[in-house]
CSV table of C-alpha atoms in Angstrom, one decimal:
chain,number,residue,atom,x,y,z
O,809,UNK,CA,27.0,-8.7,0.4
O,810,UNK,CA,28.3,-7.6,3.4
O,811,UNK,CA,29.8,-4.0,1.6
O,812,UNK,CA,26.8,-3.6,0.2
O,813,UNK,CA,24.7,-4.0,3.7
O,814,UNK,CA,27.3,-1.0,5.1
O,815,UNK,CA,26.2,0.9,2.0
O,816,UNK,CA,22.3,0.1,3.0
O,817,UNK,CA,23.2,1.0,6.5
O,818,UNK,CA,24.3,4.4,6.2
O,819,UNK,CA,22.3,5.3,3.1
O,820,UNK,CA,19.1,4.4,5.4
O,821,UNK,CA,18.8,7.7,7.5
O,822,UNK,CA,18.6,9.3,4.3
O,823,UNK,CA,15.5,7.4,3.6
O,824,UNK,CA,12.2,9.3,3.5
O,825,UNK,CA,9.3,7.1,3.3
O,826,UNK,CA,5.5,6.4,3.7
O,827,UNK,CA,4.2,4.6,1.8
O,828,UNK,CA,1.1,2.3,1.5
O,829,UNK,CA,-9.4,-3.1,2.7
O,830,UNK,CA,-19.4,-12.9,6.7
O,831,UNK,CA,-21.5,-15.7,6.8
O,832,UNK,CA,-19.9,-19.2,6.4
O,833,UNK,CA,-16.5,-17.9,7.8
O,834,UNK,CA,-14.1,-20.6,9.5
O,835,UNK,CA,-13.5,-20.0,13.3
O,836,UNK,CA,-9.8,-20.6,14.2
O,837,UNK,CA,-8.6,-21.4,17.2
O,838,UNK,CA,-6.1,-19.6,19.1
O,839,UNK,CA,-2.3,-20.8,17.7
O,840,UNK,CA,0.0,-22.3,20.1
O,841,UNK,CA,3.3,-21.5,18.5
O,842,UNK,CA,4.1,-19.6,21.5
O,843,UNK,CA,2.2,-21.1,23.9
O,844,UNK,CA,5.1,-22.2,26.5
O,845,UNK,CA,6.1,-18.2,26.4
O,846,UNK,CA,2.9,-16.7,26.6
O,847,UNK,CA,0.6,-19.4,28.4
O,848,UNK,CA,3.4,-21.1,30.9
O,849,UNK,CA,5.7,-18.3,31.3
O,850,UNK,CA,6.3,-16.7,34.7
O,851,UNK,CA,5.4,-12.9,35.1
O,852,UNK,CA,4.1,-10.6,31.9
O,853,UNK,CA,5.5,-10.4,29.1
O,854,UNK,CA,5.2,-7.0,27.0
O,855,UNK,CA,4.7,-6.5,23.2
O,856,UNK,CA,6.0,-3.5,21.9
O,857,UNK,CA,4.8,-3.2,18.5
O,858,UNK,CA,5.1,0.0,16.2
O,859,UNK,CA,2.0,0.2,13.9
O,860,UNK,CA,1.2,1.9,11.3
O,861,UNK,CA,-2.2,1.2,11.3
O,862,UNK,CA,-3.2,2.3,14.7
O,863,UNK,CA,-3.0,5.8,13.2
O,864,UNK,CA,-5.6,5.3,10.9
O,865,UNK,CA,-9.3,5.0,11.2
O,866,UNK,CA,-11.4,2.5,11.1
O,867,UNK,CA,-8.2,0.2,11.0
O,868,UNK,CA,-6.8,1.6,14.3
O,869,UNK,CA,-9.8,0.1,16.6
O,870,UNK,CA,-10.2,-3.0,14.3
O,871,UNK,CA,-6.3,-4.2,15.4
O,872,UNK,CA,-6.4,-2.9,19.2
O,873,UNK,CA,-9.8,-4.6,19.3
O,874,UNK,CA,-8.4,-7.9,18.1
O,875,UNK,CA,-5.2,-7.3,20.2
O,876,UNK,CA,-7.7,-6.8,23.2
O,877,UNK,CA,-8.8,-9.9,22.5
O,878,UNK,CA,-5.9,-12.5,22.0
O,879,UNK,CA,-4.8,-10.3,25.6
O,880,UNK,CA,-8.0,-12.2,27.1
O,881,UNK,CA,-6.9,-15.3,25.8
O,882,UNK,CA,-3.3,-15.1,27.0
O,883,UNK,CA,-3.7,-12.5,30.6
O,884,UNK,CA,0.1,-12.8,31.1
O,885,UNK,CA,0.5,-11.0,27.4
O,886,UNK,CA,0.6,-7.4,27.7
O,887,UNK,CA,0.8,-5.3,24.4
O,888,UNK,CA,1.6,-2.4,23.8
O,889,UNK,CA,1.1,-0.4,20.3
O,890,UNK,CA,3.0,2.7,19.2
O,891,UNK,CA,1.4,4.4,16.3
O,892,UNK,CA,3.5,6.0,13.8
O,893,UNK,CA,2.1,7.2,10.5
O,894,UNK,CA,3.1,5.3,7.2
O,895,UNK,CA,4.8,7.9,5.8
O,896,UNK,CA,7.1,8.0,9.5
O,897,UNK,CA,7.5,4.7,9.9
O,898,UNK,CA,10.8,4.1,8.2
O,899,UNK,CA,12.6,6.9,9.4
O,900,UNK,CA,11.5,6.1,12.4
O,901,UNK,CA,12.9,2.8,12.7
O,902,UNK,CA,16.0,3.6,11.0
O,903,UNK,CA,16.7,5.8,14.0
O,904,UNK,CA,15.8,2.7,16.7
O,905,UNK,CA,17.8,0.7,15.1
O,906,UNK,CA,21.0,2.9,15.0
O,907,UNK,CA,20.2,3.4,18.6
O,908,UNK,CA,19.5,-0.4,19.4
O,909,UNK,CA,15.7,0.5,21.1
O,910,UNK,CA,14.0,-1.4,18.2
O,911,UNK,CA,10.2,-2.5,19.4
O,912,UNK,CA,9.0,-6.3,19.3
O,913,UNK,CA,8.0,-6.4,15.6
O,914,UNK,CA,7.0,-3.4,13.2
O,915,UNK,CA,5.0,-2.4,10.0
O,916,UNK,CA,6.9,-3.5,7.2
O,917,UNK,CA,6.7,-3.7,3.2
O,918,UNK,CA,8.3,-5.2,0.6
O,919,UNK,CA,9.9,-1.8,-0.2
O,920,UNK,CA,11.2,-1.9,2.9
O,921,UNK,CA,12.6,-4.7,4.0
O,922,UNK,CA,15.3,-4.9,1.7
O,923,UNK,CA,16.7,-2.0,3.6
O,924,UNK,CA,15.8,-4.1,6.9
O,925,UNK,CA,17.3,-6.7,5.8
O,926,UNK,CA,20.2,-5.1,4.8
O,927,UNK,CA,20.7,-3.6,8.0
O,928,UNK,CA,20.5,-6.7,9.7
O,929,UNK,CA,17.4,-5.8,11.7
O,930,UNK,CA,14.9,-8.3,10.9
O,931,UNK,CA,14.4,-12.0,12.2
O,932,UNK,CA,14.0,-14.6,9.7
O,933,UNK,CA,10.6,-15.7,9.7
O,934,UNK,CA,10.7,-18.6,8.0
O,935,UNK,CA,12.3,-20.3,10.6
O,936,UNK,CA,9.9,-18.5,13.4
O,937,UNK,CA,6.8,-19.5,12.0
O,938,UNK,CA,7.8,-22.9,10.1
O,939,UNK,CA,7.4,-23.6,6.4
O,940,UNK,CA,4.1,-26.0,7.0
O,941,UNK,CA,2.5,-23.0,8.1
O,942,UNK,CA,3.3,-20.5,5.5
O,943,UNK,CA,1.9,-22.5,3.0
O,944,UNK,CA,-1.7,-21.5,4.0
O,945,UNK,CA,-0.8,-18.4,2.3
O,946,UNK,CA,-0.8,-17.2,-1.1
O,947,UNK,CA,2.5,-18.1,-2.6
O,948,UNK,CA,3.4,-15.3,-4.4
O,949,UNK,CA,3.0,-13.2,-1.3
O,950,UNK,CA,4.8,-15.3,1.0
O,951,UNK,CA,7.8,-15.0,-2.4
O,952,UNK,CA,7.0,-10.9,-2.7
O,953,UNK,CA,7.9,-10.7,1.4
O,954,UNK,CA,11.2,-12.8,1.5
O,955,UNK,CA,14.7,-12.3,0.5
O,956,UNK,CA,17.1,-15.2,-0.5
O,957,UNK,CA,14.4,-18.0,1.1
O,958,UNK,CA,14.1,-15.7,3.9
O,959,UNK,CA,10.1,-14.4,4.6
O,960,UNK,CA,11.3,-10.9,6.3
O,961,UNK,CA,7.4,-10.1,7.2
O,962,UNK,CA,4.5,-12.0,8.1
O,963,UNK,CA,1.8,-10.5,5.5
O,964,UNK,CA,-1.3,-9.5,7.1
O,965,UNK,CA,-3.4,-7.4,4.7
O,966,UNK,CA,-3.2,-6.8,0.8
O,967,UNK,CA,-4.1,-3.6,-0.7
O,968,UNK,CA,-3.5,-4.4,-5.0
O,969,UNK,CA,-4.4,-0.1,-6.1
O,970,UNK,CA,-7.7,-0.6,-8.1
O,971,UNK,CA,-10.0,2.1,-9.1
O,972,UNK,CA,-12.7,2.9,-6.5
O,973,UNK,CA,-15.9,4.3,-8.2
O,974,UNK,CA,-19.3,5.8,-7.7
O,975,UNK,CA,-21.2,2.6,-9.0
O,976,UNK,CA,-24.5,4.5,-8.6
O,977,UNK,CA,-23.4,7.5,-10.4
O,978,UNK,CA,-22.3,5.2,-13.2
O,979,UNK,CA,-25.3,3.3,-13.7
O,980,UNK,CA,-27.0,6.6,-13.9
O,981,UNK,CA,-25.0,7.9,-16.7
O,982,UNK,CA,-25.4,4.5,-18.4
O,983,UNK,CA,-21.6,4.1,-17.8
O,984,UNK,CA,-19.3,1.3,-17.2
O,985,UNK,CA,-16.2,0.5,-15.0
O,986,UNK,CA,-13.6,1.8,-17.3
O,987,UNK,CA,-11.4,-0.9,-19.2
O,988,UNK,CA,-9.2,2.0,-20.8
O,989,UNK,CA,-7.6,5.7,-20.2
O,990,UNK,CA,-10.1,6.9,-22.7
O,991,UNK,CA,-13.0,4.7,-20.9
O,992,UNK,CA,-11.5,6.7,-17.7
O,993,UNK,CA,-11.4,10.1,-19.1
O,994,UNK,CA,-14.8,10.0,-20.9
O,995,UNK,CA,-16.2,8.6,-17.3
O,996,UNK,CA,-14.7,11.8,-16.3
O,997,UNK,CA,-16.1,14.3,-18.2
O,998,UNK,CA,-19.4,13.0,-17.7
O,999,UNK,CA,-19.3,13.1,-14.1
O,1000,UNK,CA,-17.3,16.3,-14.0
O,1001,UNK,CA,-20.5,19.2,-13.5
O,1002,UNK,CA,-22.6,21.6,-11.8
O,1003,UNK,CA,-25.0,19.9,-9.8
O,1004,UNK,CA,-26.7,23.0,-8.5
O,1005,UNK,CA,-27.4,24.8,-11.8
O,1006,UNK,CA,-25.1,27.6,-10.1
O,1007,UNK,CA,-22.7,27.8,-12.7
O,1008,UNK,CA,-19.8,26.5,-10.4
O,1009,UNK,CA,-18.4,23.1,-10.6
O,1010,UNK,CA,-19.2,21.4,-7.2
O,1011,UNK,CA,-18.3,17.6,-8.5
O,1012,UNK,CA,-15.3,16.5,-10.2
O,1013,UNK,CA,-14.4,12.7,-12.2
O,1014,UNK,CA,-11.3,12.0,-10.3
O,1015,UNK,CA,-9.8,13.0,-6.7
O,1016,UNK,CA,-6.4,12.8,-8.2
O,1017,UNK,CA,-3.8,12.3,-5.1
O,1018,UNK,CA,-1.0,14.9,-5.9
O,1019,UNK,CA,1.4,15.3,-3.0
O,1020,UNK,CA,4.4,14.2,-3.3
O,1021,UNK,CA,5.0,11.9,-1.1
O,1022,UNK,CA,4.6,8.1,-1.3
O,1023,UNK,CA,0.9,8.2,-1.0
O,1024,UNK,CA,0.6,10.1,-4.4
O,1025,UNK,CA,3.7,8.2,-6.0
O,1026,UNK,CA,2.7,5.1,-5.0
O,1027,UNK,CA,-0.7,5.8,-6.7
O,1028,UNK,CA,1.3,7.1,-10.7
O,1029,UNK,CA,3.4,4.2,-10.6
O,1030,UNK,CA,0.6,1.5,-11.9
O,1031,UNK,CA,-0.3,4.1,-14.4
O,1032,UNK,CA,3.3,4.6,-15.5
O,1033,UNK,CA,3.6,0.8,-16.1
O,1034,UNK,CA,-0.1,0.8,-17.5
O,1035,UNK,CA,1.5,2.7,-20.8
O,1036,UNK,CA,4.5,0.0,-20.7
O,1037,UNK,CA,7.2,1.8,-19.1
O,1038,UNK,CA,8.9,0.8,-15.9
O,1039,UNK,CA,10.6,3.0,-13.3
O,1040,UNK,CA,13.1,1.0,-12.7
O,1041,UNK,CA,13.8,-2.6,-14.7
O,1042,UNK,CA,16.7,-5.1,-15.5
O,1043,UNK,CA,17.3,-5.4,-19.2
O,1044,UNK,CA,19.0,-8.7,-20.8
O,1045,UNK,CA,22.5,-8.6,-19.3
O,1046,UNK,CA,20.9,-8.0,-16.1
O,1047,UNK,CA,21.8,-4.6,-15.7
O,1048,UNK,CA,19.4,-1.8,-14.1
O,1049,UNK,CA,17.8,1.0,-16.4
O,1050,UNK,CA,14.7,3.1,-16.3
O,1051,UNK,CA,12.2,4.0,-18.6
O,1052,UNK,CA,11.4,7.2,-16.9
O,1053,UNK,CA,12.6,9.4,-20.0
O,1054,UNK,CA,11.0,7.4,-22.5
O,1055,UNK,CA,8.5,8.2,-25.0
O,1056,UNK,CA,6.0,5.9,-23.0
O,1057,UNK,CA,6.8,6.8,-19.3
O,1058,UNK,CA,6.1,10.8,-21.1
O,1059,UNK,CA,2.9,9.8,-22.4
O,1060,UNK,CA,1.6,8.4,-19.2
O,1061,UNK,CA,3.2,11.5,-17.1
O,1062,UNK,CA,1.4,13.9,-19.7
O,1063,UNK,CA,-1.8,12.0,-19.5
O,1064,UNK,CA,-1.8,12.3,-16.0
O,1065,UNK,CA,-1.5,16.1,-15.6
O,1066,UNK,CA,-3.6,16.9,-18.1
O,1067,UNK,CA,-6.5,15.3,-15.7
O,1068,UNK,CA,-6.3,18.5,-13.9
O,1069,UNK,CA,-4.4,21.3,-16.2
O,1070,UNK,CA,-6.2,20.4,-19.5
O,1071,UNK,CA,-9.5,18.6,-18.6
O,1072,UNK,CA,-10.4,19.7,-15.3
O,1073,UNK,CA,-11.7,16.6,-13.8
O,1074,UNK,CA,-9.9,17.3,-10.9
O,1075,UNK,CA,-11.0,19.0,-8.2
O,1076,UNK,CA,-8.9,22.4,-7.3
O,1077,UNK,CA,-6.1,22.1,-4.5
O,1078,UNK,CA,-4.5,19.2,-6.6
O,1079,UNK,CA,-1.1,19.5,-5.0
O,1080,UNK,CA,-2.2,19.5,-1.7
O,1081,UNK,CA,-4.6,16.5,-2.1
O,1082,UNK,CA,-3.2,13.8,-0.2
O,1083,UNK,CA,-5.1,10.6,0.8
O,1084,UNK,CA,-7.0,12.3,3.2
O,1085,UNK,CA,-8.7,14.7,1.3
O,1086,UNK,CA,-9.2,12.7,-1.8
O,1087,UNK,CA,-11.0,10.3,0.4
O,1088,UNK,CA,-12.9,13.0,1.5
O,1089,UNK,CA,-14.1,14.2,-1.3
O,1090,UNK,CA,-14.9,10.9,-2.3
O,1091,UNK,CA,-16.9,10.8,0.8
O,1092,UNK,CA,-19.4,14.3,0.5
O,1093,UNK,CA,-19.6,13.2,-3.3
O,1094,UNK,CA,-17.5,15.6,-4.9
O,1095,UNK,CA,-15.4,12.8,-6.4
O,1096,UNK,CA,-16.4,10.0,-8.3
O,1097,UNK,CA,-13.1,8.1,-8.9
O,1098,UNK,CA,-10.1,7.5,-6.7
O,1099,UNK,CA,-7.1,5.3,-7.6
O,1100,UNK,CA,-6.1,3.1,-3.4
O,1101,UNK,CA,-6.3,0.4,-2.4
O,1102,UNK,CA,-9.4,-1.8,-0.6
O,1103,UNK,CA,-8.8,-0.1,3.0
O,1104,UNK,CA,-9.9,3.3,1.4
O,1105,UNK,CA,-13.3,1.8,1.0
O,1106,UNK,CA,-13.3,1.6,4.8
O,1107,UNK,CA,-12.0,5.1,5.2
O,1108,UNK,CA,-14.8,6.5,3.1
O,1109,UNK,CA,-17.4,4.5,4.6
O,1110,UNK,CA,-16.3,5.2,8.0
O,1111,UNK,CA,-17.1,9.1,6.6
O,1112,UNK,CA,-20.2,8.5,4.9
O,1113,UNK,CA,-22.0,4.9,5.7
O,1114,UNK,CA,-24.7,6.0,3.1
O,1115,UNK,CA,-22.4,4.6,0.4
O,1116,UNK,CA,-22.6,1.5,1.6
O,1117,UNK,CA,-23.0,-0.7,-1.8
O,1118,UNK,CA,-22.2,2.6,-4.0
O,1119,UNK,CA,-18.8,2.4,-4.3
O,1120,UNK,CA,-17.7,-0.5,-6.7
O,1121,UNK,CA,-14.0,-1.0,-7.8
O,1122,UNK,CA,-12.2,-2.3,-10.7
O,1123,UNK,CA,-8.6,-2.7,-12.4
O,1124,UNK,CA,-6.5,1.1,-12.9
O,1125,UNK,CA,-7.7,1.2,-16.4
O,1126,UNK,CA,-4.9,0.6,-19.0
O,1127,UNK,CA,-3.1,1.9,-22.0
O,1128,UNK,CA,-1.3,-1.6,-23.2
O,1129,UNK,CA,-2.5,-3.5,-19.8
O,1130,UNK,CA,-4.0,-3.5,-16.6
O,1131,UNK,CA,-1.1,-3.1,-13.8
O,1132,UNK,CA,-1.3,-3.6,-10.2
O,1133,UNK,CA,0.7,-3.3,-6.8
O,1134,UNK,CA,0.3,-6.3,-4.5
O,1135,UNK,CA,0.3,-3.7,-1.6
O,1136,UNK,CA,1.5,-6.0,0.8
O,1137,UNK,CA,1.5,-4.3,4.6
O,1138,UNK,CA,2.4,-6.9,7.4
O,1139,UNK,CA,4.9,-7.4,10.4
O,1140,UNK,CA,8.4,-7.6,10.9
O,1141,UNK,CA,10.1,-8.9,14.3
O,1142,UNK,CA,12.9,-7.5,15.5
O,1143,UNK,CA,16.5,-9.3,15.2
O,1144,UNK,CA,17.0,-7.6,18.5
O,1145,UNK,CA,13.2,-9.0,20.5
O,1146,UNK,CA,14.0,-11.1,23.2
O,1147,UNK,CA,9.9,-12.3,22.9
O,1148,UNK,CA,10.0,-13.7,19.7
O,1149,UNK,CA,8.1,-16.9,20.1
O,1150,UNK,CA,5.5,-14.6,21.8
O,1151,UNK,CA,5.1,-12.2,19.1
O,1152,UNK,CA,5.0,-15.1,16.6
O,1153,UNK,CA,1.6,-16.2,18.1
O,1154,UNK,CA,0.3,-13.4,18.6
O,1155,UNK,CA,1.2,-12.2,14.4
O,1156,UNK,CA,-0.3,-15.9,14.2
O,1157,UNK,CA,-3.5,-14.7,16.0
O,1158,UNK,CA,-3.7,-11.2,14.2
O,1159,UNK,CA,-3.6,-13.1,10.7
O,1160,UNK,CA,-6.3,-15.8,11.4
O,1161,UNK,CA,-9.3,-16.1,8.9
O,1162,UNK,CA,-11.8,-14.7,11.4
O,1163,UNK,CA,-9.5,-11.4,12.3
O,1164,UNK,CA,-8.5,-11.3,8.4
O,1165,UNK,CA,-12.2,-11.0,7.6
O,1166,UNK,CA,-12.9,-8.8,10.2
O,1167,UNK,CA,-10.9,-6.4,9.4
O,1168,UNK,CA,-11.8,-6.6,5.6
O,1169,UNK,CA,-15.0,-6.1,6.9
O,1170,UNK,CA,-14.2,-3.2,8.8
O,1171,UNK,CA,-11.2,-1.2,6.2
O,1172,UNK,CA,-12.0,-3.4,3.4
O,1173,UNK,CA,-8.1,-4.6,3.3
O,1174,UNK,CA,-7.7,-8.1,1.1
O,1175,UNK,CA,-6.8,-11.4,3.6
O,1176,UNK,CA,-3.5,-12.7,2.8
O,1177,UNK,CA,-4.0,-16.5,3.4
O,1178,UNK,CA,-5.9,-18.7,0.7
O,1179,UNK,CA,-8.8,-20.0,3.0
O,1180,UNK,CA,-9.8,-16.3,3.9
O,1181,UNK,CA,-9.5,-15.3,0.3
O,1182,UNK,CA,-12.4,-17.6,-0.8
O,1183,UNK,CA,-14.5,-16.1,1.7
O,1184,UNK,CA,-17.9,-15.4,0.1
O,1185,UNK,CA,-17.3,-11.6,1.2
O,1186,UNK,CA,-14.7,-11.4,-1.2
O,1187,UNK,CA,-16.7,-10.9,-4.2
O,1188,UNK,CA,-19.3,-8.1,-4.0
O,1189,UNK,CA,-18.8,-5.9,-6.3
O,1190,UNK,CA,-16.8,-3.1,-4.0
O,1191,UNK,CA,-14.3,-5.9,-3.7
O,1192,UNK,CA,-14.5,-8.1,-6.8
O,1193,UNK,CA,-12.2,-5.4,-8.4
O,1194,UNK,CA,-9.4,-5.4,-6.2
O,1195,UNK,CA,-9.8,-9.0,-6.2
O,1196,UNK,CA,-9.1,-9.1,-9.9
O,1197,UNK,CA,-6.3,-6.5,-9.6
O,1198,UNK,CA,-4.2,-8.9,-7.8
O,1199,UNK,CA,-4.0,-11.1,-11.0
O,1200,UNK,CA,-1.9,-8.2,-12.6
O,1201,UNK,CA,0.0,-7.6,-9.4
O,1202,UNK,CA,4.5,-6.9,-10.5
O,1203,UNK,CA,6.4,-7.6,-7.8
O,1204,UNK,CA,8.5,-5.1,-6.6
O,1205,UNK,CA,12.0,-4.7,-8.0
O,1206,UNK,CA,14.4,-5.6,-6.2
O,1207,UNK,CA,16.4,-2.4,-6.1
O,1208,UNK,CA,17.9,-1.4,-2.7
O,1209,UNK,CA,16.7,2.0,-2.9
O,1210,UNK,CA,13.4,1.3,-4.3
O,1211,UNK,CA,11.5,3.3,-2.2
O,1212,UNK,CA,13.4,6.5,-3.7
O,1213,UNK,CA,11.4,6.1,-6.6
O,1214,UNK,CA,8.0,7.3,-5.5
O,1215,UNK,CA,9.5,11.0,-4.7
O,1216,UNK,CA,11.1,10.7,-8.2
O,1217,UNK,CA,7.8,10.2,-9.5
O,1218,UNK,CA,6.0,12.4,-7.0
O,1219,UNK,CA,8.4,15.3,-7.6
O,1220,UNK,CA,7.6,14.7,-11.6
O,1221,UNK,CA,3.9,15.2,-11.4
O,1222,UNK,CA,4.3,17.6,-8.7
O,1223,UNK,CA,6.0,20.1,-11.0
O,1224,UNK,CA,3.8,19.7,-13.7
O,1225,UNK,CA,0.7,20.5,-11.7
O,1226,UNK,CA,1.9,23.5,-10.1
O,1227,UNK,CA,0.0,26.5,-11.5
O,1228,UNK,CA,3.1,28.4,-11.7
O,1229,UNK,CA,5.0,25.6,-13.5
O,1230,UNK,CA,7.3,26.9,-16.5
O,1231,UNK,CA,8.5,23.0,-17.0
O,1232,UNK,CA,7.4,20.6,-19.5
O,1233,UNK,CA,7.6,17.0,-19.8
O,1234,UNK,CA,10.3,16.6,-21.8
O,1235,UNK,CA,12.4,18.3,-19.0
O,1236,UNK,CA,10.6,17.3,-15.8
O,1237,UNK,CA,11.2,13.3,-17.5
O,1238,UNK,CA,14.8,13.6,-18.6
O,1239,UNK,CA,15.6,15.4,-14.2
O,1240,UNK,CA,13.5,12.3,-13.3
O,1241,UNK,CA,16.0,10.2,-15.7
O,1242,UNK,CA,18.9,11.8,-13.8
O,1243,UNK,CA,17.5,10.7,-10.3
O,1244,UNK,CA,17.4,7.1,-11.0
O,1245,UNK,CA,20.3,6.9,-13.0
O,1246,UNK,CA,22.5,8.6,-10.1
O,1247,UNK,CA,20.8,6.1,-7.7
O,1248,UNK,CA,21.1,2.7,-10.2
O,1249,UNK,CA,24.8,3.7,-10.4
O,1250,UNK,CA,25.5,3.8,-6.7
O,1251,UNK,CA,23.8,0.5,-6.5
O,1252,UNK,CA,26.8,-1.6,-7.9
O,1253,UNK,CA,29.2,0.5,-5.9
């Protein structure tokens, strides 16, 4: 183990990342878990915290706001956010920590804190927050954030990828949330036209994200494992292998592409259509499907309020079955923080049932603990969808380099929808092959 942590150590720098949604609600009161450090303790203490959601809107003023207000409640707790975009993050931190400046507690993922955890970096939060306590939230999560027994981040939102649609438009066409890729692609078509008589195609079926980067890759891999290949896998002795050259992982690759270079449901600029613009286009209806997770509900809203109950969502359609991320964002604290106990209540604070449903309200991100889940807010029908996405949520492999995999991805689609592209799938699949065999075989070094 400790080889292999050197190994994660000086791999990390390497690392390019970015990844990653009420009437009858239950007040809580504030926790106390840190109450003689923050309520009894002489002088103020400071927070540093490194979020990735303070970069975004409407999630950004949701979490100061909520921070502003646990600050009332405790007047000798001053904290202090640094945003750093998702797709920064981990770089980011990788430098602090070779550098020993590492913040209170940061964004974290399941993707990432394997590398955390390798590089020693992370407290154990189990201990921290006490097992009683973590069992007011969803098992599997609490399982999909920890490593050997070990929770390595406090979850605080779920985002399971669903499809996001136009429910108005659909009930116009007499069309239904798509169970299938032919469902999807017939939805498509339909909603794919010329609204202005013009001759010129101002609305497209899907805002297909195709940078590569995380964003996009994180968006293929459920439709990947929708056609019943895996990027990465353990077969029956245990040992690693990918699927990403298979006739299936092909299929779903050339399904994909052909959105935009055969059926042109996509709207131009593909490539350079990150989550940004998708939502976007989502937003000045020129898109009437977009593959994210609940928080992009909040993003489009926050754009356009007149959708407010237009946009429904539902499972990523399937090919065998319906496949899901758990999406898991939440908070690390820093092996180094010398305010543990204080950032513990305040994490304590920020995952509550009333701030978990506010900022569902607000971004549309799922609650992570089982009371806030039954929340009647949870089932309208922009929700219900990501909702029932979580029941076909795979935990992430446990792969040290994991993260790796969504440029593999990215870079595969990427290729394929250049316009210039002289690459076909056979090729682009069997490079992609290459990538994750290179990395599965530097794992057991």
């Amino acid at each position: 183990m400790k080889s292999k942590r050197m190994i994660w150590t000086s791999s990390i720098l390497a690392l390019t990342l970015g990844i990653t949604a009420c009437s009858g609600q239950k007040s809580e009161a504030p926790p106390s878990a840190g109450a003689s450090t923050t309520d009894k303790g002489k002088g103020v203490i400071t927070l540093k915290i490194m979020s990735a959601t303070q970069t975004e809107t409407p999630g950004g003023p949701a979490e100061k706001s909520i921070a502003d207000k646990y600050m009332e409640q405790h007047p000798n707790v001053k904290i202090e956010f640094v945003g750093v975009p998702m797709n920064e993050m981990y770089k980011k931190i990788s430098v602090l920590a070779a550098a020993a400046d590492l913040p209170d507690a940061f964004t974290s993922t399941p993707e990432f804190m394997r590398t955390a955890y390798g590089m020693n970096i992370t407290e154990d939060l189990t201990k921290l927050f006490g097992a009683d306590y973590l069992k007011e939230f969803y098992p599997n999560m609490i399982q999909e954030s920890s490593i050997d027994g070990k929770l390595q981040l406090l979850p605080w939102t779920a985002t399971p990828q669903a499809l996001i649609y136009r429910g108005d438009w659909f009930e116009k066409e007499g069309l239904k949330a798509p169970e299938t890729w032919d469902d999807f692609l017939e939805a498509a078509k339909k909603l794919t036209k010329d609204t202005k008589g013009n001759g010129k195609t101002d609305q497209w079926g899907f805002a297909l994200i195709g940078t590569r980067n995380t964003s996009g890759g994180t968006r293929f891999l459920p439709v990947l494992r929708s056609f019943g290949a895996e990027e990465i896998r353990k077969d029956a002795s245990g040992k690693w292998i990918t699927d990403l050259d298979t006739p299936k992982a092909k299929e779903a690759l050339q399904f994909y592409v052909d959105l935009n270079n055969k059926y042109h449901v996509v709207p131009p600029g593909v490539t350079e259509t990150g989550f940004p613009e998708a939502a976007s286009l989502m937003a000045t209806g020129k898109a009437a499907m977009i593959i994210s997770g609940p928080n992009a509900i909040g993003t489009i809203l926050s754009q356009n309020p007149d959708l407010k109950g237009k946009l429904y969502s539902a499972p990523i359609p399937k090919k065998e079955e319906h496949k899901a991320t758990f999406g898991l964002l939440g908070y690390s604290v820093s092996a180094q923080s010398k305010n543990k106990e204080a950032v513990a209540d305040y994490l304590k604070f920020l995952v509550s049932q009333e701030n978990a449903l506010k900022m569902n309200d607000v971004t549309g991100t799922l609650p992570t603990k089982i009371e806030a889940g039954k929340s009647q807010q949870m089932s309208t029908p922009e929700k219900a969808g990501f909702v029932k996405a979580l029941e076909f949520a795979y935990s992430t492999p446990t792969f040290s380099a994991y993260s790796q995999f969504y440029d593999i991805v990215a870079e595969e689609y990427q290729t394929l929808l250049a316009t210039d592209s002289k690459m076909n799938v056979d090729s682009v699949a069997k490079k992609a092959a290459d990538r994750a065999n290179e990395l599965i075989g530097k794992e057991g070094k």
